[in-house]
Every structure is written in structure tokens, then in C-alpha cells.
Amino acid sequence: MSDSTPTLPCALTLRCTPELVQGQKVYVRIFPRSVRDEWEKLKGDGDDEKNNLPYSTALTYLKFKTGGYVHLDRYLNFLVSLEKIDDDVLRHVFRCIVGYSKGLSTDQAILLDVPPVADAIASTPEQEFEMTRFLKPVPNRQPKCPDWMYVAVPWVISKKLAAQKFTIYDLVPITEQVPAKEKDGSLKLDTDGVQVFKNRTIGWKANPNKREVTYLPDSRGGLIAWDHPIGRKYNIRDDGTAVNDAAAAQYAMSRLSVVMKTEPNIVHPVIFLDAHVTRVHSNMVFAKSTNIYQGSDGLPILHTELVRSGSVREVNQRALELLARDEMDVSLLHDLQTRVTKEQAVLEKAAANGEFPSFITPDAGAIRPLMPKNDNFAVGTGPGTLHLRLLAEHVTKVLGERASWVGFAVEPMTFEPRPTDKQKMPPQERARRIEAGELLHTIGFPSPEEITASVNAQGFDHLRIVCLWYRHSTRLRMINALSLAFPDSPPIGDPESGEKVLLAPGINVVFRKAERFLAHGDDINRTVEFKSFEDDFAGSDSNVMVAAWCETEIPDLKKKEGEKRNAFLLRKERYDGKFQVRRFLAKKDFVCQFMKGMKPGSFGNPSREISPPMPGKDHAAYMALLDLYRSLGIIDQRLARAIAKDKKGREAGGLVYCGIHVRRQAKTVDDKHTKRIVLATALFPPEEEGGAWTMRAWTPLIGAWVPYRQAITAFHASDYALHVDGKGETDKERWAEAAAHVEDALASLVRDELEPGMGYVVMIDGHACRRMWTGLHNENQSHQEEDITDPRTWLPGYGKGRNAPRKKPSAVIRMNVAPDEVPQYVPVARESDPDTEKESILFASAKLHRAEVDFGNPFWILFNIPRNYQAKGGDLGKTITRWDADPGKAGDEGERETNELKTPWWAITATEIYPVGVANGVDQTMLARATARLCHQTIAWSDRSRYPVPLHAAKQMDLDHPQYRRSAPPDEQEEEAADK
């Protein structure tokens, strides 16, 4: 890069200083409590289908009426816009809203006398504010901005970033000739004995053929490259030939997100920037929202929600009628509704013929519905890491000196190598292994000695793995995985059914064909089927720890016509053999892990049996076996070695690490709310140096700390508890109940489990638990507990009263992995040479970074490189953007895998680590490092996890519960692809 290139930040996190919004005005109505109460009453007057009617109608109407930069808070706390809104406009729309809630038509609603709530909303004074008023920093204080600022500021920033064109380029390699070598390391010669040379990439530089892309602001506070679609039809293949196939019509758009948040101990709010691939859906009727181009300079791309009409979606008809009566230009909405009507006709025709409806994506026009979930698509997810760098360059170019980035410095520490890391070896040895088909790294299985030590530490003498299968290929995959896990054991061979095969001293395995026991169906008597191999599960031998490794497959179960989602999930739960077997074995106190024996069909092809891959390539089997160890609470010495790596390793190794997982339940099929799920695990250091670490767990159902394996079986053997068992009636009271459960767990931990003088650390997801403890909130980081009047407990373990812990934790580690609440990493060059414009390849740092805060304690960010990043598709986004991705060729699966456009471009993720409530004498840097190491070294995964071991283990108990899939919020079950 040339020396004129500005220095790029480490992360796309911008300080929101007053200079960024200088001169910008905003218009706000802040509604009093009396008005909000009337609004809530209005929402409650309708049936369940119409509860969202007042909000969606009012917001859609106001967006089109004012040009788009308007936001109505769902609970009517405020109305904010960048343009003035006339009182009569509000009085008119909310009069009709009241009429709609009473079942009136538009013709009837507009004749109503103005209701008191509509008049109160319109009469609430519209205040004009200079944005800079709320962004002036106060030394040693967290920023305190009104809620509406977090909506309005991204509008302003997006408009500024859209004012200049976005420059894109690809990186081209710089090569030099170096001597070629043979596999044994000797110099390579040609047939005439002349030395052979090859080109080696020694650096990269920006392609001088730069181009420009125009981004338009959207009404959500982001930017969209509207006129520059990405797809098979729009991207050009390297050989220049045209692409004509069924997927050619599918396309996506580049979107830049701008989100305003706060960070701990930084006096300014921060702006999180990121790049995404927004994929356009082929139809409106199954989309949840759509983007609309308003056709006028200065107006944003309008993002509008589509309302549900039976099983499909359509335009908000009420808003359409109101806008038409106001003589607004609603041609776009009419076009949108015309398209919906045509698509509904396609649905009706397909249903009449018993066929699946088929839609072809129209050409990129003014209306573009967004894909509701991450389905198979011609354009893959992820913008690529080069795009993030280009975004940083664009922000720096547009904002200039006003761009003040949050600084991050690399924490000086090293991570203990993982078994799965690529091993350094001489070229000769590497070549020999490749030629012999041997692995270049280990799988990550713990040694038999460490497994036995962990089993013994839990009070057992032996471990038995019972392999239940019904396909011979799956049985062979299990045998191959166990052979790799126990390389020094005698060959497993072809054991008889029920034969105990010794894997290592104190460890054996039994294979049993159990097709009927594992089969799908709700009419199987699994008790009878189990009796035929019950003795394999150790019978009355209580000194044997037993676990089941089971085969399964995805059931071919379809939704019935008119069947609602919750009803389908409940039926699937009762039908899926995996759920039934897990529950059955849990009631007998046995943990289990499943492995698919069939690969689901795709592209019209049927499902097929999974054949045993090459040695070292069956990662699904290896991960299943490692996860089985995790369910048994088997902890090898990697964690001890990782924690001891720190210069304060002795201090870190003397703490108990407690993970608290909390999740808010969704409605069950009978429409009853369930309790917040509260699960806790604790990782205990050994009593003697060199001993095995152990893990225990707590659930409200048990009410005591028990071995992790035992807690799993007790938790999975029972249904999720219903809210009717609790006393709380409001949402806030139920969160308080969940916090009380945590206090019970910690009180029991201190009272019954901790040795005298031993400290403990609590690890939680701050995003999931933000309603439970006020001391977690960023806005309170400049305050003390006694400064806050909120009756909630300040932090976990800080409760007061008879049931509170007698000892506070040494610290609470607040974790955060929410994509829009953590910084996005910007890949930078290791070095550059201004004379040659040469720089090394952009690389992603996997190190721990410390934030440069303005006061108080820092927080840390652990940037994570997904294990797929360096594999298929990982390096594609390093040197090109999605616009330059080669669409490849249509055809069979092998050809599709080389399609740069379709391949996912894996993103770098981030985990925020913030120690709060750190006790005197406890080193917060040591805590951050220990937490990062507990993310780096896992007990059931070949790479980093987003959470440290205790929190990951607590969450996994919930994820494995048979009822999880019908109780978790939909956004936890499927990746929403509208933004990412």
C-alpha cells in the first residue's frame, strides 16, 4: 500500500462524537404514561391476530407519509423523525387505528369523532433537538442518551456515508521466482538437469483498476448497494461466458449496517459498522419484509414489514387505504399488492393440483422482498474480509478527522496449542504423511489415561460406551472413530453383538444393533426393545460409568395443511426417535449422543447413506464422540495446562469457574408460558496438583450441585417447568424469579461445595441476562451499587437476605456474542513497503484484544476465526468482494462446490469479555486471559467456542433437551438471512 493510505482501525467501532452529527436536528414526541396506558389498552382490545395491527399500520403509514425517516416505538414511548410531522396527520391516522381495533372499515373509521387517545397522541408537543446536545461527553461517566437517539443517529451517519461513492478493488499477488523442491526437500531439476523455478507469492497490492459503487441509505439506518446486485446473472465468469440456469435469476445485495450502542467505560456512544449480504426472495407471500425504492433523491430505501394474512404475507391493507385517501402516490404499494395477488393465485393453483408452488425471482426492480431464513441460494452468505477493510477505508475517507475509532491493543499472552492445530514439521515429514494418507494434526481425543483419571475422579472404576446402530456403515464409522481415539488398543475388528471390547485399561465398548429401539415413531414400545440389551448398560454394576452412542437420521415429517408451527414441532418431538431415546435413557440415568447415518437429500436428490470417509475425515463422528465425553463430564488436562500458561496461572488455577445459562422460554403448544430456563455448571480444580478437574451442575429441579452427567439426565428426563409453578405475573417479576434461582444456586455452591478460602468466578451472557442484574448494564458502569435505586440485585451473588450467598464471587465475567453488540474485526496487513506498495496478505488475528477505555476497568475482545475460514470459501473474501466472485458452472454437486459466488464466505466472530465486580486483590487481566483460554480450549469441539467451558457446558444442557426445538425463540433455531 502507498504511504498516503490512512491508518486503518483494528475494529469497525467508531466513537459517536458530537462532530459526527453537527448541525443535525431531530423531531421527537415523548408520550406521557397516560397515553402509553391507553395505547396498551387499545392493543389488548383486539384478538391475537390483530394485536400488532395498530403498530404496523401506523408505522407503515407514517413511513410513506414522511419519506421513511420515522420510527414509532412499539410501546409508544416516543415518536422520532428527521422531518416535522403535522399534528393533524397523527390525529387522522390514530383515529383510524382506534376504528380498526373496533372492527370498522376505513370508510367508517375516518368518520369517527376523534378518540381521546388519538387527540392525546397528536397533542403531545413535537420537540426539536440538536443531536449534539445529547452527545457531549462527561468525564468518567457513561454516556446517557435517550432511547430515540439510538434510532436517529444511524440515519444521520448512513446519509453521510452515502454521500460519497464506495471504492472497491481486489488484491493482486506480487510474486518472485524461487527454486522448486522435491518432496524430500532437494532441489528440483528438469529432464536436462536444469534447476526448476516456481513463482511464489511474497505480498499483495491493490489492483489499480478501482471501481465505484453507490450505496443508498435505508430507513433502518443502514446502506444498500441498490443498483449493484450480486448474482449469477450479474457477476461475470472468468472466461466471460454467459450463465443460463434455473438459479440465474436469484440475486442478493450488499448492505452496510450502522448501529449505535454503548461500551463499558467509554464516554461516547459507539457506532458498530458491518457489511452483510442481503438475499432477495423470489416471492412476497412467504417473505416477512421488503425493501422498496421510492424513486427520489434524498429518500431512503424503505424497509417495510409485511403483515400475516392466514399462512401468507401481504401489504398492510389499512395503511394502503389511508394513504390512497390522502392522495399520496401509492403506486409502489399497489404494484406490491398486485404482485402479492398474482402469487396467491399461484399458491391456489398449486394447492388444487397437489403440487409445490414454484416462483422465479423477477429482475431487480423497485420492490425486493427479503429472504426470511437461510435457505439454499445461488449467492452465499458473508461479504468477505476485504469488504470490511474497504468499509473502514470508506468511513475514513468520508468522515476524515471526525472519524475517531475505539482503539484495541493486543493483549500480551499466548494460547496453549490445541491437539487440532496444524503441527509444525519438516517438509520431508509433511510430504511423507500426505503420501501415506496420514493426518497432519490430531483429532483432539483425550488420552486414555486422562479419561480414566476423570472417570475415577467422579467415583467410577470403569467407562463403557454402548454403540447402538442399525446401518453397517454407521457401525464401521463408530469403529474407525474409536480406533483413532484409542490408537494403542488392539484392533477392534468385527466384534459380536454384545461383546465387550477393551479399548484401554478401565474403558470398553459394546456394539448392539438396535434398529427398532432407535426408529422414529410414537407407537414404539421402547421399554420392550431395550430389554434385549439392557445388560450392556452394566446391569447392577454401579461402579461402571455408561454412555450410549446412537445412530439417527432426520425424520421425513412434513407439516400438515393448516398446521401451526408449534403444533408441528410438538408432533415432531413425539415422532422423532432421537427425542424419545434421549428421554428414555435419561430416565435411566444414562447420557447419550447421536450421529446421523443418512445425509438428507438436496437439489431434488434423495437421501443417501453416509459411507465411511477416509481416515481422519469423519469429523461428524469425531465430534459426536467428543460431545459424548463432554456429557459425561470428562475433563482432560488441556484446561489445566491452558490456565497454568499464564504468569498468574497458580492464582487462576485456584478458582472455581461457574457458568450460568439463562434463556427466556417461548409459548408451548397449549399457549402456556414456561419459566426461564436456569442452568448452572461449575468447573472445580483438583484437590491435588496434577489431578483431574471435575464439573458439577445445578438445576432448580434438583436444587443441589451434582455431577454434570447426573444433572443432564435429571434435566432431560423431565419436561420444562411451566410458569404456573411460579408466583410472578409480570415479565419483570419472572425475570426476578430467575435471578432468585441463580442466588439459590450460588448460595448452595458456597455453602456445600467450596473449600474454605476458595474463590469462585461467575460467567454469564450479559445480553441474555440484561434484565436480571442492573450491575451488568453499560449505563451503570460509572456508578456503584448504592447509587442505583432499582430493587433488582446488582450482580449475581450479591443478593441480600437469608437465602443469599454468604460469599460474593471474586468476579462476574460478562460475556457478549450478539453480532450487533460486539466490534467487527478489520483484517490488516502484517507489514507494508511504501516503495513497492507491497504488503503481506490480509490476515485475521485470533488474539485477545484489550479496549482502550476512558476510565475504569477495560473490557476485552477475543476475535475468533471459524474453523471453516481457512477451508472451503474461507480465503475467497480475502482478496475479492462478492461482486467479483466467479459464478462457476451449473451442474452436479462437485462443480457447485467450486462456485465462488454460492460458497459461504465465513465471517470473523467476536466474544466480548468484561470482568465486573472484581474483588480486591484479584487481577482482572488474569481473569480475562483465563476466560479467553477457556474459550480457546474446549472439551467437545475441535476449535474455539463462543463461550468459556463452564458457560458452554451449561448452555449445551439446554440445547440437547428434547423440548428445546419447540420452546426456543425462532431466531435461535434458524439463522435469519435478511441481514447476514
mmCIF file of N, CA and C in Angstrom, residues 453 457 635-637 639-641 643 652-656 683-695 755 758:
data_model
loop_
_atom_site.group_PDB
_atom_site.id
_atom_site.type_symbol
_atom_site.label_atom_id
_atom_site.label_comp_id
_atom_site.label_asym_id
_atom_site.label_seq_id
_atom_site.Cartn_x
_atom_site.Cartn_y
_atom_site.Cartn_z
ATOM 1 N N ALA A 453 -8.594 -41.069 34.495
ATOM 2 C CA ALA A 453 -8.437 -40.215 35.678
ATOM 3 C C ALA A 453 -9.703 -39.416 35.947
ATOM 4 N N ALA A 457 -12.147 -39.731 39.143
ATOM 5 C CA ALA A 457 -12.419 -38.560 39.985
ATOM 6 C C ALA A 457 -13.905 -38.389 40.249
ATOM 7 N N ILE A 635 -13.119 -34.332 31.806
ATOM 8 C CA ILE A 635 -12.266 -33.167 31.626
ATOM 9 C C ILE A 635 -10.825 -33.654 31.563
ATOM 10 N N ASP A 636 -10.163 -33.423 30.428
ATOM 11 C CA ASP A 636 -8.762 -33.832 30.345
ATOM 12 C C ASP A 636 -7.867 -32.689 30.821
ATOM 13 N N GLN A 637 -6.585 -32.865 30.689
ATOM 14 C CA GLN A 637 -5.627 -31.930 31.265
ATOM 15 C C GLN A 637 -5.374 -30.687 30.410
ATOM 16 N N LEU A 639 -7.318 -28.165 29.919
ATOM 17 C CA LEU A 639 -7.761 -26.961 30.627
ATOM 18 C C LEU A 639 -6.750 -26.559 31.688
ATOM 19 N N ALA A 640 -6.234 -27.553 32.416
ATOM 20 C CA ALA A 640 -5.244 -27.257 33.446
ATOM 21 C C ALA A 640 -3.980 -26.663 32.832
ATOM 22 N N ARG A 641 -3.543 -27.231 31.711
ATOM 23 C CA ARG A 641 -2.343 -26.713 31.058
ATOM 24 C C ARG A 641 -2.576 -25.309 30.509
ATOM 25 N N ILE A 643 -4.745 -22.954 31.618
ATOM 26 C CA ILE A 643 -4.823 -21.961 32.691
ATOM 27 C C ILE A 643 -3.455 -21.731 33.314
ATOM 28 N N ALA A 652 -5.047 -18.292 38.912
ATOM 29 C CA ALA A 652 -6.174 -18.652 38.049
ATOM 30 C C ALA A 652 -6.595 -20.088 38.272
ATOM 31 N N GLY A 653 -5.625 -20.971 38.528
ATOM 32 C CA GLY A 653 -5.933 -22.381 38.726
ATOM 33 C C GLY A 653 -6.532 -22.707 40.070
ATOM 34 N N GLY A 654 -6.606 -21.738 40.965
ATOM 35 C CA GLY A 654 -7.198 -21.980 42.269
ATOM 36 C C GLY A 654 -8.640 -21.539 42.398
ATOM 37 N N LEU A 655 -9.232 -21.054 41.298
ATOM 38 C CA LEU A 655 -10.604 -20.569 41.321
ATOM 39 C C LEU A 655 -11.576 -21.621 40.802
ATOM 40 N N VAL A 656 -12.807 -21.550 41.269
ATOM 41 C CA VAL A 656 -13.900 -22.332 40.702
ATOM 42 C C VAL A 656 -14.600 -21.457 39.673
ATOM 43 N N LEU A 683 -16.805 -25.551 37.278
ATOM 44 C CA LEU A 683 -15.571 -26.279 36.971
ATOM 45 C C LEU A 683 -14.655 -26.176 38.174
ATOM 46 N N PHE A 684 -14.354 -27.324 38.794
ATOM 47 C CA PHE A 684 -13.589 -27.358 40.039
ATOM 48 C C PHE A 684 -12.152 -27.798 39.774
ATOM 49 N N PRO A 685 -11.179 -27.074 40.346
ATOM 50 C CA PRO A 685 -9.788 -27.531 40.223
ATOM 51 C C PRO A 685 -9.570 -28.762 41.088
ATOM 52 N N PRO A 686 -8.558 -29.554 40.791
ATOM 53 C CA PRO A 686 -8.305 -30.759 41.598
ATOM 54 C C PRO A 686 -7.808 -30.395 42.987
ATOM 55 N N GLU A 687 -8.048 -31.294 43.923
ATOM 56 C CA GLU A 687 -7.560 -31.068 45.286
ATOM 57 C C GLU A 687 -6.051 -31.178 45.358
ATOM 58 N N GLU A 688 -5.481 -32.036 44.507
ATOM 59 C CA GLU A 688 -4.035 -32.202 44.476
ATOM 60 C C GLU A 688 -3.504 -31.795 43.104
ATOM 61 N N GLU A 689 -2.325 -31.216 43.102
ATOM 62 C CA GLU A 689 -1.729 -30.773 41.846
ATOM 63 C C GLU A 689 -1.545 -31.959 40.901
ATOM 64 N N GLY A 690 -1.953 -31.768 39.660
ATOM 65 C CA GLY A 690 -1.856 -32.830 38.680
ATOM 66 C C GLY A 690 -3.083 -33.714 38.608
ATOM 67 N N GLY A 691 -4.042 -33.510 39.508
ATOM 68 C CA GLY A 691 -5.268 -34.297 39.486
ATOM 69 C C GLY A 691 -6.223 -33.822 38.404
ATOM 70 N N ALA A 692 -7.346 -34.513 38.295
ATOM 71 C CA ALA A 692 -8.324 -34.200 37.256
ATOM 72 C C ALA A 692 -9.286 -33.112 37.715
ATOM 73 N N TRP A 693 -9.575 -32.178 36.818
ATOM 74 C CA TRP A 693 -10.625 -31.199 37.059
ATOM 75 C C TRP A 693 -11.974 -31.912 36.962
ATOM 76 N N THR A 694 -12.943 -31.420 37.693
ATOM 77 C CA THR A 694 -14.282 -32.009 37.665
ATOM 78 C C THR A 694 -15.316 -30.930 37.403
ATOM 79 N N MET A 695 -16.473 -31.334 36.904
ATOM 80 C CA MET A 695 -17.550 -30.389 36.608
ATOM 81 C C MET A 695 -18.837 -30.869 37.256
ATOM 82 N N GLU A 755 -14.266 -25.188 49.185
ATOM 83 C CA GLU A 755 -13.371 -25.362 50.316
ATOM 84 C C GLU A 755 -13.126 -24.008 50.971
ATOM 85 N N MET A 758 -11.552 -20.701 49.251
ATOM 86 C CA MET A 758 -11.566 -20.827 47.793
ATOM 87 C C MET A 758 -12.507 -19.786 47.188
#
